[in-house]
PDB file of C-alpha atoms and ligand atoms in Angstrom:
ATOM      1  CA  MET Z   1       8.782  28.739  -9.131  1.00 45.00           C
ATOM      2  CA  THR Z   2      10.703  25.812 -10.599  1.00 45.00           C
ATOM      3  CA  GLN Z   3      14.067  24.831  -9.321  1.00 44.00           C
ATOM      4  CA  ASP Z   4      15.726  21.974 -11.184  1.00 46.00           C
ATOM      5  CA  ALA Z   5      17.926  20.404  -8.583  1.00 44.00           C
ATOM      6  CA  GLY Z   6      18.969  16.989  -7.473  1.00 47.00           C
ATOM      7  CA  GLU Z   7      19.366  13.672  -9.154  1.00 47.00           C
ATOM      8  CA  THR Z   8      16.919  12.218 -11.671  1.00 57.00           C
ATOM      9  CA  ARG Z   9      18.845   8.985 -12.128  1.00 66.00           C
ATOM     10  CA  GLN Z  10      15.998   7.000 -10.620  1.00 77.00           C
ATOM     11  CA  GLY Z  11      12.459   6.997 -11.940  1.00 88.00           C
ATOM     12  CA  GLY Z  12      13.121   6.175 -15.616  1.00 88.00           C
ATOM     13  CA  ARG Z  13      10.040   3.970 -15.909  1.00 91.00           C
ATOM     14  CA  ALA Z  14       7.957   6.495 -13.973  1.00 91.00           C
ATOM     15  CA  GLN Z  15       8.941   9.239 -16.403  1.00 92.00           C
ATOM     16  CA  GLY Z  16       8.015   6.936 -19.314  1.00 92.00           C
ATOM     17  CA  MET Z  17       4.539   6.425 -17.844  1.00 91.00           C
ATOM     18  CA  PHE Z  18       3.733   9.732 -16.156  1.00 92.00           C
ATOM     19  CA  GLY Z  19       5.292  12.043 -18.768  1.00 91.00           C
ATOM     20  CA  PRO Z  20       2.804  11.318 -21.565  1.00 93.00           C
ATOM     21  CA  GLN Z  21      -0.100  10.817 -19.120  1.00 91.00           C
ATOM     22  CA  ALA Z  22       0.457  13.917 -16.938  1.00 92.00           C
ATOM     23  CA  ALA Z  23      -2.695  15.741 -18.103  1.00 91.00           C
ATOM     24  CA  GLU Z  24      -4.824  12.691 -17.197  1.00 90.00           C
ATOM     25  CA  TYR Z  25      -3.546  12.787 -13.627  1.00 89.00           C
ATOM     26  CA  ALA Z  26      -4.343  16.502 -13.362  1.00 91.00           C
ATOM     27  CA  VAL Z  27      -8.077  15.728 -13.762  1.00 90.00           C
ATOM     28  CA  SER Z  28      -8.240  12.305 -12.114  1.00 90.00           C
ATOM     29  CA  ARG Z  29     -11.090  12.282  -9.562  1.00 86.00           C
ATOM     30  CA  VAL Z  30      -9.256   9.911  -7.261  1.00 88.00           C
ATOM     31  CA  HIS Z  31      -6.124  12.095  -7.244  1.00 91.00           C
ATOM     32  CA  VAL Z  32      -7.878  15.478  -6.938  1.00 88.00           C
ATOM     33  CA  SER Z  33      -9.441  14.325  -3.671  1.00 88.00           C
ATOM     34  CA  ASP Z  34     -10.302  11.062  -1.974  1.00 92.00           C
ATOM     35  CA  ALA Z  35     -10.277   9.454   1.461  1.00 96.00           C
ATOM     36  CA  SER Z  36      -6.487   8.986   1.362  1.00 97.00           C
ATOM     37  CA  LEU Z  37      -5.969  12.733   0.915  1.00 98.00           C
ATOM     38  CA  GLN Z  38      -8.513  13.586   3.600  1.00 97.00           C
ATOM     39  CA  GLU Z  39      -6.819  11.223   6.076  1.00 98.00           C
ATOM     40  CA  LEU Z  40      -3.353  12.460   5.125  1.00 98.00           C
ATOM     41  CA  ARG Z  41      -4.518  16.038   5.661  1.00 97.00           C
ATOM     42  CA  ARG Z  42      -5.847  15.093   9.130  1.00 97.00           C
ATOM     43  CA  LEU Z  43      -2.651  13.313  10.170  1.00 98.00           C
ATOM     44  CA  ALA Z  44      -0.491  16.131   8.786  1.00 98.00           C
ATOM     45  CA  SER Z  45      -2.180  18.845  10.857  1.00 96.00           C
ATOM     46  CA  ASN Z  46       0.292  20.219  13.344  1.00 88.00           C
ATOM     47  CA  PRO Z  47      -0.883  19.193  16.841  1.00 85.00           C
ATOM     48  CA  ASP Z  48       0.303  22.652  18.051  1.00 86.00           C
ATOM     49  CA  GLY Z  49      -1.919  24.339  15.454  1.00 87.00           C
ATOM     50  CA  ASP Z  50       1.044  26.402  14.198  1.00 93.00           C
ATOM     51  CA  PRO Z  51       1.940  26.389  10.484  1.00 96.00           C
ATOM     52  CA  TYR Z  52       5.015  24.297   9.660  1.00 97.00           C
ATOM     53  CA  PRO Z  53       7.949  26.365   8.409  1.00 98.00           C
ATOM     54  CA  TRP Z  54       8.823  23.891   5.655  1.00 98.00           C
ATOM     55  CA  VAL Z  55       7.120  20.839   4.141  1.00 98.00           C
ATOM     56  CA  VAL Z  56       8.466  18.692   1.274  1.00 98.00           C
ATOM     57  CA  ASP Z  57       6.087  16.507  -0.777  1.00 98.00           C
ATOM     58  CA  LEU Z  58       7.592  13.498  -2.620  1.00 98.00           C
ATOM     59  CA  GLY Z  59       6.206  12.135  -5.911  1.00 98.00           C
ATOM     60  CA  THR Z  60       3.885  15.125  -5.999  1.00 98.00           C
ATOM     61  CA  GLY Z  61       2.274  14.242  -9.348  1.00 97.00           C
ATOM     62  CA  ALA Z  62      -0.122  17.041 -10.330  1.00 97.00           C
ATOM     63  CA  GLY Z  63       0.351  18.484  -6.833  1.00 98.00           C
ATOM     64  CA  PHE Z  64      -2.867  17.767  -4.945  1.00 98.00           C
ATOM     65  CA  THR Z  65      -1.169  16.764  -1.688  1.00 98.00           C
ATOM     66  CA  ALA Z  66       1.271  19.659  -1.921  1.00 98.00           C
ATOM     67  CA  PHE Z  67      -1.662  22.070  -2.455  1.00 98.00           C
ATOM     68  CA  ALA Z  68      -3.330  20.766   0.714  1.00 98.00           C
ATOM     69  CA  MET Z  69      -0.074  21.271   2.615  1.00 98.00           C
ATOM     70  CA  THR Z  70       0.149  24.949   1.547  1.00 98.00           C
ATOM     71  CA  GLU Z  71      -2.814  25.546   3.880  1.00 97.00           C
ATOM     72  CA  ILE Z  72      -0.833  24.446   6.945  1.00 97.00           C
ATOM     73  CA  SER Z  73       2.754  25.448   6.043  1.00 98.00           C
ATOM     74  CA  GLN Z  74       4.689  28.587   5.357  1.00 98.00           C
ATOM     75  CA  ARG Z  75       6.555  26.946   2.499  1.00 98.00           C
ATOM     76  CA  VAL Z  76       5.921  23.738   0.532  1.00 98.00           C
ATOM     77  CA  VAL Z  77       8.373  22.223  -1.942  1.00 98.00           C
ATOM     78  CA  ALA Z  78       6.591  19.850  -4.332  1.00 98.00           C
ATOM     79  CA  THR Z  79       9.077  17.340  -5.766  1.00 98.00           C
ATOM     80  CA  ASP Z  80       8.768  14.823  -8.575  1.00 98.00           C
ATOM     81  CA  VAL Z  81      11.083  13.119 -11.041  1.00 97.00           C
ATOM     82  CA  THR Z  82       8.746  13.682 -14.025  1.00 96.00           C
ATOM     83  CA  LEU Z  83       8.908  17.162 -15.555  1.00 96.00           C
ATOM     84  CA  PRO Z  84       5.454  17.143 -17.258  1.00 97.00           C
ATOM     85  CA  MET Z  85       3.895  16.302 -13.898  1.00 97.00           C
ATOM     86  CA  LEU Z  86       5.597  19.306 -12.316  1.00 98.00           C
ATOM     87  CA  GLU Z  87       4.304  21.439 -15.196  1.00 97.00           C
ATOM     88  CA  GLN Z  88       0.770  20.386 -14.237  1.00 97.00           C
ATOM     89  CA  THR Z  89       1.529  21.240 -10.595  1.00 98.00           C
ATOM     90  CA  ARG Z  90       2.815  24.666 -11.627  1.00 98.00           C
ATOM     91  CA  ARG Z  91      -0.260  25.366 -13.790  1.00 97.00           C
ATOM     92  CA  LEU Z  92      -2.749  24.226 -11.124  1.00 97.00           C
ATOM     93  CA  GLY Z  93      -0.805  26.023  -8.377  1.00 98.00           C
ATOM     94  CA  ARG Z  94      -0.964  29.259 -10.367  1.00 98.00           C
ATOM     95  CA  ASP Z  95      -4.708  28.803 -10.975  1.00 97.00           C
ATOM     96  CA  ARG Z  96      -5.105  28.515  -7.205  1.00 97.00           C
ATOM     97  CA  GLY Z  97      -3.019  31.634  -6.619  1.00 98.00           C
ATOM     98  CA  LEU Z  98      -0.576  29.816  -4.333  1.00 98.00           C
ATOM     99  CA  THR Z  99       2.393  31.915  -3.275  1.00 97.00           C
ATOM    100  CA  ASN Z 100       4.059  29.505  -0.837  1.00 98.00           C
ATOM    101  CA  LEU Z 101       4.617  26.629  -3.296  1.00 98.00           C
ATOM    102  CA  GLN Z 102       7.952  25.822  -4.929  1.00 98.00           C
ATOM    103  CA  LEU Z 103       8.818  22.976  -7.293  1.00 98.00           C
ATOM    104  CA  SER Z 104      11.881  20.777  -7.428  1.00 98.00           C
ATOM    105  CA  ARG Z 105      12.621  18.103  -9.999  1.00 97.00           C
ATOM    106  CA  ASN Z 106      14.337  15.262  -8.239  1.00 96.00           C
ATOM    107  CA  ALA Z 107      13.931  11.592  -7.487  1.00 97.00           C
ATOM    108  CA  ALA Z 108      12.694  10.740  -4.003  1.00 98.00           C
ATOM    109  CA  GLU Z 109      15.898   8.706  -3.665  1.00 97.00           C
ATOM    110  CA  PHE Z 110      18.070  11.846  -4.025  1.00 97.00           C
ATOM    111  CA  LEU Z 111      16.689  14.790  -2.078  1.00 97.00           C
ATOM    112  CA  PRO Z 112      18.536  18.044  -2.766  1.00 97.00           C
ATOM    113  CA  PHE Z 113      18.031  19.328   0.792  1.00 98.00           C
ATOM    114  CA  ALA Z 114      20.341  19.650   3.773  1.00 98.00           C
ATOM    115  CA  GLY Z 115      20.201  17.089   6.567  1.00 98.00           C
ATOM    116  CA  ASN Z 116      18.069  17.903   9.579  1.00 98.00           C
ATOM    117  CA  SER Z 117      16.307  20.788   7.814  1.00 98.00           C
ATOM    118  CA  VAL Z 118      12.711  19.853   6.904  1.00 98.00           C
ATOM    119  CA  ASP Z 119       9.770  19.978   9.340  1.00 98.00           C
ATOM    120  CA  MET Z 120       7.526  17.480   7.563  1.00 98.00           C
ATOM    121  CA  VAL Z 121       7.737  15.186   4.537  1.00 98.00           C
ATOM    122  CA  THR Z 122       4.530  14.029   2.860  1.00 98.00           C
ATOM    123  CA  SER Z 123       3.924  11.529   0.083  1.00 98.00           C
ATOM    124  CA  ARG Z 124       0.654  10.128  -1.266  1.00 98.00           C
ATOM    125  CA  VAL Z 125       0.086   7.190  -3.635  1.00 98.00           C
ATOM    126  CA  ALA Z 126       3.627   7.521  -4.972  1.00 98.00           C
ATOM    127  CA  GLY Z 127       5.857   5.267  -2.837  1.00 98.00           C
ATOM    128  CA  HIS Z 128       4.785   2.126  -4.712  1.00 98.00           C
ATOM    129  CA  HIS Z 129       6.282   3.721  -7.868  1.00 97.00           C
ATOM    130  CA  PHE Z 130       9.668   4.576  -6.375  1.00 97.00           C
ATOM    131  CA  ASP Z 131      12.469   2.399  -7.775  1.00 96.00           C
ATOM    132  CA  ASP Z 132      14.068   2.207  -4.353  1.00 97.00           C
ATOM    133  CA  LEU Z 133      11.708   3.011  -1.488  1.00 98.00           C
ATOM    134  CA  ASP Z 134      14.399   2.000   1.028  1.00 98.00           C
ATOM    135  CA  ARG Z 135      16.715   4.663  -0.309  1.00 97.00           C
ATOM    136  CA  ALA Z 136      13.880   7.234  -0.386  1.00 98.00           C
ATOM    137  CA  LEU Z 137      13.130   6.519   3.288  1.00 98.00           C
ATOM    138  CA  ASP Z 138      16.845   6.877   4.110  1.00 98.00           C
ATOM    139  CA  GLU Z 139      16.650  10.307   2.503  1.00 98.00           C
ATOM    140  CA  VAL Z 140      13.496  11.220   4.443  1.00 98.00           C
ATOM    141  CA  GLN Z 141      15.241  10.212   7.655  1.00 98.00           C
ATOM    142  CA  ARG Z 142      18.260  12.334   6.695  1.00 98.00           C
ATOM    143  CA  VAL Z 143      16.440  15.564   5.747  1.00 98.00           C
ATOM    144  CA  LEU Z 144      13.864  15.579   8.572  1.00 98.00           C
ATOM    145  CA  LYS Z 145      14.574  17.572  11.698  1.00 98.00           C
ATOM    146  CA  VAL Z 146      14.556  15.636  14.958  1.00 98.00           C
ATOM    147  CA  ALA Z 147      10.855  15.335  15.948  1.00 97.00           C
ATOM    148  CA  GLY Z 148       9.919  16.090  12.334  1.00 98.00           C
ATOM    149  CA  ALA Z 149       7.117  14.049  10.765  1.00 98.00           C
ATOM    150  CA  LEU Z 150       6.740  11.749   7.785  1.00 98.00           C
ATOM    151  CA  VAL Z 151       3.073  11.600   6.746  1.00 98.00           C
ATOM    152  CA  MET Z 152       2.599   9.066   4.024  1.00 98.00           C
ATOM    153  CA  ALA Z 153      -0.361   7.456   2.250  1.00 98.00           C
ATOM    154  CA  ASP Z 154       0.091   4.541  -0.108  1.00 98.00           C
ATOM    155  CA  SER Z 155      -1.757   1.580  -1.515  1.00 98.00           C
ATOM    156  CA  VAL Z 156      -0.847  -1.616   0.328  1.00 98.00           C
ATOM    157  CA  SER Z 157      -1.351  -5.298  -0.363  1.00 98.00           C
ATOM    158  CA  PRO Z 158      -3.109  -7.726   1.991  1.00 98.00           C
ATOM    159  CA  GLU Z 159      -0.877  -9.865   4.227  1.00 97.00           C
ATOM    160  CA  ASP Z 160      -1.935 -13.082   2.406  1.00 98.00           C
ATOM    161  CA  GLY Z 161       0.863 -13.894  -0.057  1.00 97.00           C
ATOM    162  CA  ALA Z 162      -1.364 -15.152  -2.896  1.00 98.00           C
ATOM    163  CA  VAL Z 163      -3.718 -12.171  -2.700  1.00 98.00           C
ATOM    164  CA  ALA Z 164      -0.764  -9.756  -2.540  1.00 98.00           C
ATOM    165  CA  ALA Z 165       0.837 -11.414  -5.584  1.00 98.00           C
ATOM    166  CA  TRP Z 166      -2.448 -11.165  -7.556  1.00 98.00           C
ATOM    167  CA  MET Z 167      -2.705  -7.444  -6.760  1.00 98.00           C
ATOM    168  CA  ASN Z 168       0.893  -6.637  -7.733  1.00 98.00           C
ATOM    169  CA  ASP Z 169       0.634  -8.661 -10.948  1.00 98.00           C
ATOM    170  CA  ILE Z 170      -2.544  -6.767 -11.937  1.00 98.00           C
ATOM    171  CA  GLU Z 171      -0.909  -3.430 -11.086  1.00 98.00           C
ATOM    172  CA  VAL Z 172       2.270  -3.962 -13.097  1.00 98.00           C
ATOM    173  CA  ARG Z 173       0.366  -5.192 -16.186  1.00 98.00           C
ATOM    174  CA  ARG Z 174      -1.816  -2.085 -16.048  1.00 98.00           C
ATOM    175  CA  ASP Z 175       1.073   0.340 -15.320  1.00 97.00           C
ATOM    176  CA  PHE Z 176       4.647  -0.633 -16.244  1.00 96.00           C
ATOM    177  CA  SER Z 177       5.999   1.885 -13.712  1.00 95.00           C
ATOM    178  CA  HIS Z 178       4.393   0.053 -10.792  1.00 97.00           C
ATOM    179  CA  VAL Z 179       7.092  -1.351  -8.480  1.00 97.00           C
ATOM    180  CA  LYS Z 180       5.319  -2.870  -5.462  1.00 98.00           C
ATOM    181  CA  ASN Z 181       2.378  -2.450  -3.119  1.00 98.00           C
ATOM    182  CA  ARG Z 182       3.918  -3.488   0.168  1.00 98.00           C
ATOM    183  CA  LYS Z 183       2.120  -5.220   2.995  1.00 98.00           C
ATOM    184  CA  VAL Z 184       1.321  -3.007   5.986  1.00 98.00           C
ATOM    185  CA  SER Z 185       3.751  -5.070   8.083  1.00 98.00           C
ATOM    186  CA  GLU Z 186       6.522  -4.539   5.499  1.00 98.00           C
ATOM    187  CA  LEU Z 187       5.971  -0.790   5.140  1.00 98.00           C
ATOM    188  CA  GLU Z 188       5.786  -0.257   8.889  1.00 98.00           C
ATOM    189  CA  ALA Z 189       9.002  -2.259   9.396  1.00 98.00           C
ATOM    190  CA  MET Z 190      10.797  -0.141   6.764  1.00 98.00           C
ATOM    191  CA  VAL Z 191       9.832   3.013   8.665  1.00 98.00           C
ATOM    192  CA  ALA Z 192      10.669   1.608  12.104  1.00 98.00           C
ATOM    193  CA  MET Z 193      14.135   0.400  11.071  1.00 98.00           C
ATOM    194  CA  ARG Z 194      15.021   4.022  10.305  1.00 98.00           C
ATOM    195  CA  GLY Z 195      14.259   5.149  13.827  1.00 96.00           C
ATOM    196  CA  MET Z 196      10.915   6.713  12.948  1.00 98.00           C
ATOM    197  CA  THR Z 197       7.972   5.880  15.214  1.00 98.00           C
ATOM    198  CA  ILE Z 198       4.483   5.576  13.795  1.00 98.00           C
ATOM    199  CA  VAL Z 199       2.216   7.479  16.162  1.00 98.00           C
ATOM    200  CA  GLU Z 200      -1.042   7.395  14.160  1.00 98.00           C
ATOM    201  CA  ARG Z 201      -2.383   5.285  11.321  1.00 98.00           C
ATOM    202  CA  ARG Z 202      -5.565   5.024   9.246  1.00 98.00           C
ATOM    203  CA  SER Z 203      -6.757   2.481   6.689  1.00 98.00           C
ATOM    204  CA  PRO Z 204      -9.006   4.138   4.085  1.00 98.00           C
ATOM    205  CA  ARG Z 205      -9.809   2.451   0.769  1.00 98.00           C
ATOM    206  CA  ILE Z 206      -8.874   3.808  -2.660  1.00 97.00           C
ATOM    207  CA  HIS Z 207     -12.066   3.439  -4.727  1.00 97.00           C
ATOM    208  CA  LEU Z 208     -11.457   2.871  -8.441  1.00 97.00           C
ATOM    209  CA  GLU Z 209     -13.458   2.350 -11.612  1.00 97.00           C
ATOM    210  CA  PHE Z 210     -11.800  -0.061 -14.025  1.00 98.00           C
ATOM    211  CA  ASN Z 211     -12.463   1.820 -17.309  1.00 98.00           C
ATOM    212  CA  ALA Z 212     -11.090   5.163 -16.070  1.00 97.00           C
ATOM    213  CA  TRP Z 213      -8.235   3.381 -14.264  1.00 98.00           C
ATOM    214  CA  VAL Z 214      -6.853   1.730 -17.425  1.00 98.00           C
ATOM    215  CA  ALA Z 215      -7.522   4.849 -19.549  1.00 97.00           C
ATOM    216  CA  ARG Z 216      -5.389   6.960 -17.174  1.00 96.00           C
ATOM    217  CA  THR Z 217      -2.347   4.770 -17.868  1.00 96.00           C
ATOM    218  CA  ALA Z 218      -3.091   4.234 -21.597  1.00 97.00           C
ATOM    219  CA  THR Z 219      -2.844   0.469 -21.039  1.00 98.00           C
ATOM    220  CA  PRO Z 220      -2.799  -1.346 -24.428  1.00 98.00           C
ATOM    221  CA  GLU Z 221      -6.231  -2.707 -25.429  1.00 98.00           C
ATOM    222  CA  ASP Z 222      -5.210  -6.387 -25.486  1.00 98.00           C
ATOM    223  CA  GLU Z 223      -3.907  -6.087 -21.909  1.00 98.00           C
ATOM    224  CA  VAL Z 224      -7.076  -4.215 -20.882  1.00 98.00           C
ATOM    225  CA  GLN Z 225      -9.117  -7.175 -22.094  1.00 98.00           C
ATOM    226  CA  ARG Z 226      -6.966  -9.643 -20.148  1.00 98.00           C
ATOM    227  CA  LEU Z 227      -7.174  -7.490 -17.015  1.00 98.00           C
ATOM    228  CA  ARG Z 228     -10.964  -7.139 -17.331  1.00 98.00           C
ATOM    229  CA  ARG Z 229     -11.256 -10.924 -17.636  1.00 98.00           C
ATOM    230  CA  ASP Z 230      -9.002 -11.427 -14.583  1.00 98.00           C
ATOM    231  CA  PHE Z 231     -11.163  -9.070 -12.499  1.00 98.00           C
ATOM    232  CA  LEU Z 232     -14.415 -10.704 -13.639  1.00 98.00           C
ATOM    233  CA  GLU Z 233     -13.091 -14.228 -13.053  1.00 98.00           C
ATOM    234  CA  ALA Z 234     -11.182 -13.422  -9.850  1.00 98.00           C
ATOM    235  CA  PRO Z 235     -11.249 -16.108  -7.130  1.00 98.00           C
ATOM    236  CA  ASP Z 236     -13.413 -15.349  -4.086  1.00 98.00           C
ATOM    237  CA  ALA Z 237     -10.400 -14.327  -1.959  1.00 98.00           C
ATOM    238  CA  MET Z 238      -9.500 -11.527  -4.433  1.00 98.00           C
ATOM    239  CA  ARG Z 239     -13.136 -10.550  -5.008  1.00 98.00           C
ATOM    240  CA  GLU Z 240     -13.586 -10.044  -1.267  1.00 98.00           C
ATOM    241  CA  ALA Z 241     -10.210  -8.415  -0.589  1.00 98.00           C
ATOM    242  CA  PHE Z 242     -10.680  -5.831  -3.363  1.00 98.00           C
ATOM    243  CA  LYS Z 243     -14.494  -5.526  -3.258  1.00 98.00           C
ATOM    244  CA  ILE Z 244     -14.752  -6.286  -6.980  1.00 98.00           C
ATOM    245  CA  GLU Z 245     -18.217  -5.465  -8.349  1.00 98.00           C
ATOM    246  CA  PRO Z 246     -19.266  -5.412 -12.031  1.00 98.00           C
ATOM    247  CA  VAL Z 247     -21.598  -2.440 -12.774  1.00 97.00           C
ATOM    248  CA  ASN Z 248     -23.064  -1.384 -16.137  1.00 95.00           C
ATOM    249  CA  GLY Z 249     -20.105  -2.269 -18.351  1.00 95.00           C
ATOM    250  CA  ASP Z 250     -17.567  -1.139 -15.745  1.00 98.00           C
ATOM    251  CA  ILE Z 251     -16.029  -2.769 -12.669  1.00 98.00           C
ATOM    252  CA  ASN Z 252     -15.857  -1.045  -9.294  1.00 98.00           C
ATOM    253  CA  PHE Z 253     -13.128  -2.163  -6.930  1.00 98.00           C
ATOM    254  CA  SER Z 254     -10.928  -0.737  -4.190  1.00 98.00           C
ATOM    255  CA  TRP Z 255      -7.364  -1.092  -2.983  1.00 98.00           C
ATOM    256  CA  PRO Z 256      -6.453  -1.010   0.695  1.00 98.00           C
ATOM    257  CA  CYS Z 257      -4.401   2.014   1.721  1.00 98.00           C
ATOM    258  CA  LEU Z 258      -2.236   2.852   4.719  1.00 98.00           C
ATOM    259  CA  VAL Z 259      -1.906   6.432   5.925  1.00 98.00           C
ATOM    260  CA  PHE Z 260       0.453   7.068   8.816  1.00 98.00           C
ATOM    261  CA  ARG Z 261       2.253   9.772  10.747  1.00 98.00           C
ATOM    262  CA  ALA Z 262       5.758   8.819  11.903  1.00 98.00           C
ATOM    263  CA  ILE Z 263       8.064  10.927  14.024  1.00 98.00           C
ATOM    264  CA  LYS Z 264      11.851  10.998  13.700  1.00 98.00           C
ATOM    265  CA  ALA Z 265      13.547  10.289  17.031  1.00 97.00           C
TER     266      ALA Z 265
HETATM  267  C1  SAM K 301       0.189   8.759  -8.765  1.00 89.54           C
HETATM  268  S1  SAM K 301       1.296  10.043  -8.899  1.00 89.54           S
HETATM  269  C2  SAM K 301       1.258  10.834  -7.339  1.00 89.54           C
HETATM  270  C3  SAM K 301       0.010  11.562  -6.974  1.00 89.54           C
HETATM  271  C4  SAM K 301       0.183  12.709  -6.019  1.00 89.54           C
HETATM  272  N1  SAM K 301       1.110  12.449  -4.939  1.00 89.54           N
HETATM  273  C5  SAM K 301      -1.128  13.201  -5.462  1.00 89.54           C
HETATM  274  O1  SAM K 301      -1.302  13.280  -4.242  1.00 89.54           O
HETATM  275  O2  SAM K 301      -2.025  13.514  -6.297  1.00 89.54           O
HETATM  276  C6  SAM K 301       2.891   9.257  -8.746  1.00 89.54           C
HETATM  277  C7  SAM K 301       4.036  10.217  -8.995  1.00 89.54           C
HETATM  278  O3  SAM K 301       5.230   9.641  -8.497  1.00 89.54           O
HETATM  279  C8  SAM K 301       6.286  10.096  -9.320  1.00 89.54           C
HETATM  280  N2  SAM K 301       7.454   9.245  -9.131  1.00 89.54           N
HETATM  281  C9  SAM K 301       7.617   7.944  -9.471  1.00 89.54           C
HETATM  282  N3  SAM K 301       8.839   7.510  -9.127  1.00 89.54           N
HETATM  283  C10 SAM K 301       9.468   8.545  -8.534  1.00 89.54           C
HETATM  284  C11 SAM K 301      10.744   8.710  -7.930  1.00 89.54           C
HETATM  285  N4  SAM K 301      11.614   7.704  -7.863  1.00 89.54           N
HETATM  286  N5  SAM K 301      11.035   9.913  -7.409  1.00 89.54           N
HETATM  287  C12 SAM K 301      10.151  10.932  -7.447  1.00 89.54           C
HETATM  288  N6  SAM K 301       8.932  10.855  -8.014  1.00 89.54           N
HETATM  289  C13 SAM K 301       8.584   9.658  -8.538  1.00 89.54           C
HETATM  290  C14 SAM K 301       5.705  10.037 -10.719  1.00 89.54           C
HETATM  291  O4  SAM K 301       6.434  10.841 -11.617  1.00 89.54           O
HETATM  292  C15 SAM K 301       4.280  10.521 -10.470  1.00 89.54           C
HETATM  293  O5  SAM K 301       4.149  11.897 -10.698  1.00 89.54           O
END
C-alpha cells in the first residue's frame, strides 16, 4: 500500500511537529469530520455522477479527506511528507477495509506524478503548513488533466491586516510548523494566476476548543499560558472575527475557512 516516492526536501518543520503528534491527529474530532470536510465532499462530487478514475490528496494527515474520496473515485493516492502520519492513514484505511487507497510519501511541492494525468486533487487544512504553497499549486496545475479539478479547504485570515496578523501570530506560537493563513483574496489570486478557475466556493467555520487545540500540538505550557491570556484579553475586533467565548475553563473559538472547486483550463 505504501509507495515511497518523490521529494521530501520540503516540510522539515511539518515533520518535526506532525511526526510525534500523529496519533493525536488520528483521533482529533475536528479532523475526523467537520463542516470543512462536509463542504469539500460536496464540492468534490463529480457533477456527472461517475467515479473519478484517479484522485490525489495532498497533506493527507491521518487520511480523513482521502477516505471520503475513496467513495467517489476508483483510485485515491493519499500523499504526505510525514511518515508517521501516513502510518496512521494506512492503519485507519485498513480498519475501514479500503481497497482503492494508496499512499505516497512526498512533499506537496514535489509530486511524483506525470503531467496531465490526475482527475482531481484535494487538500484540506494542510496548505497553510506547506513551506511553499506557490510551488505546490504549480505542481497541482502540472499534474491535473485539462478540465481536472482542485478541491481545497483551508483556514484563511480575515482581509483586515491587523486581525490577520493576530491570527497568524497566534497560530505560529501554538504550532511551529504553521506557515500562513492566507486571505481569501490572496488564495484565490494564487489559484487564478495558474489558469485555474474557481467555479464554486463555500465559507464554513472551523470550530475549535482551546485546551484540545494546544494539547494536539504539545505546545509548551508557558506558551499555552500566554496564548490563553491573549485569547481572553483579545481586542473586540479579534473577539468578533474569531467568535472567542470563554466556557467552563476552556475557550471556544473558530477560524474562517475557504473551500473551493477550481477547474484547470
Ligand atoms: C492538519 S494535517 C492535515 C489533515 C488532513 N488533510 C485531513 O483532512 O484530516 C496537515 C498535514 O500536512 C502535512 N504537510 C505539511 N507540510 C507538507 C508539505 N510541504 N507537503 C506535504 N505534506 C505536508 C503534515 O505532515 C500533516 O500531516
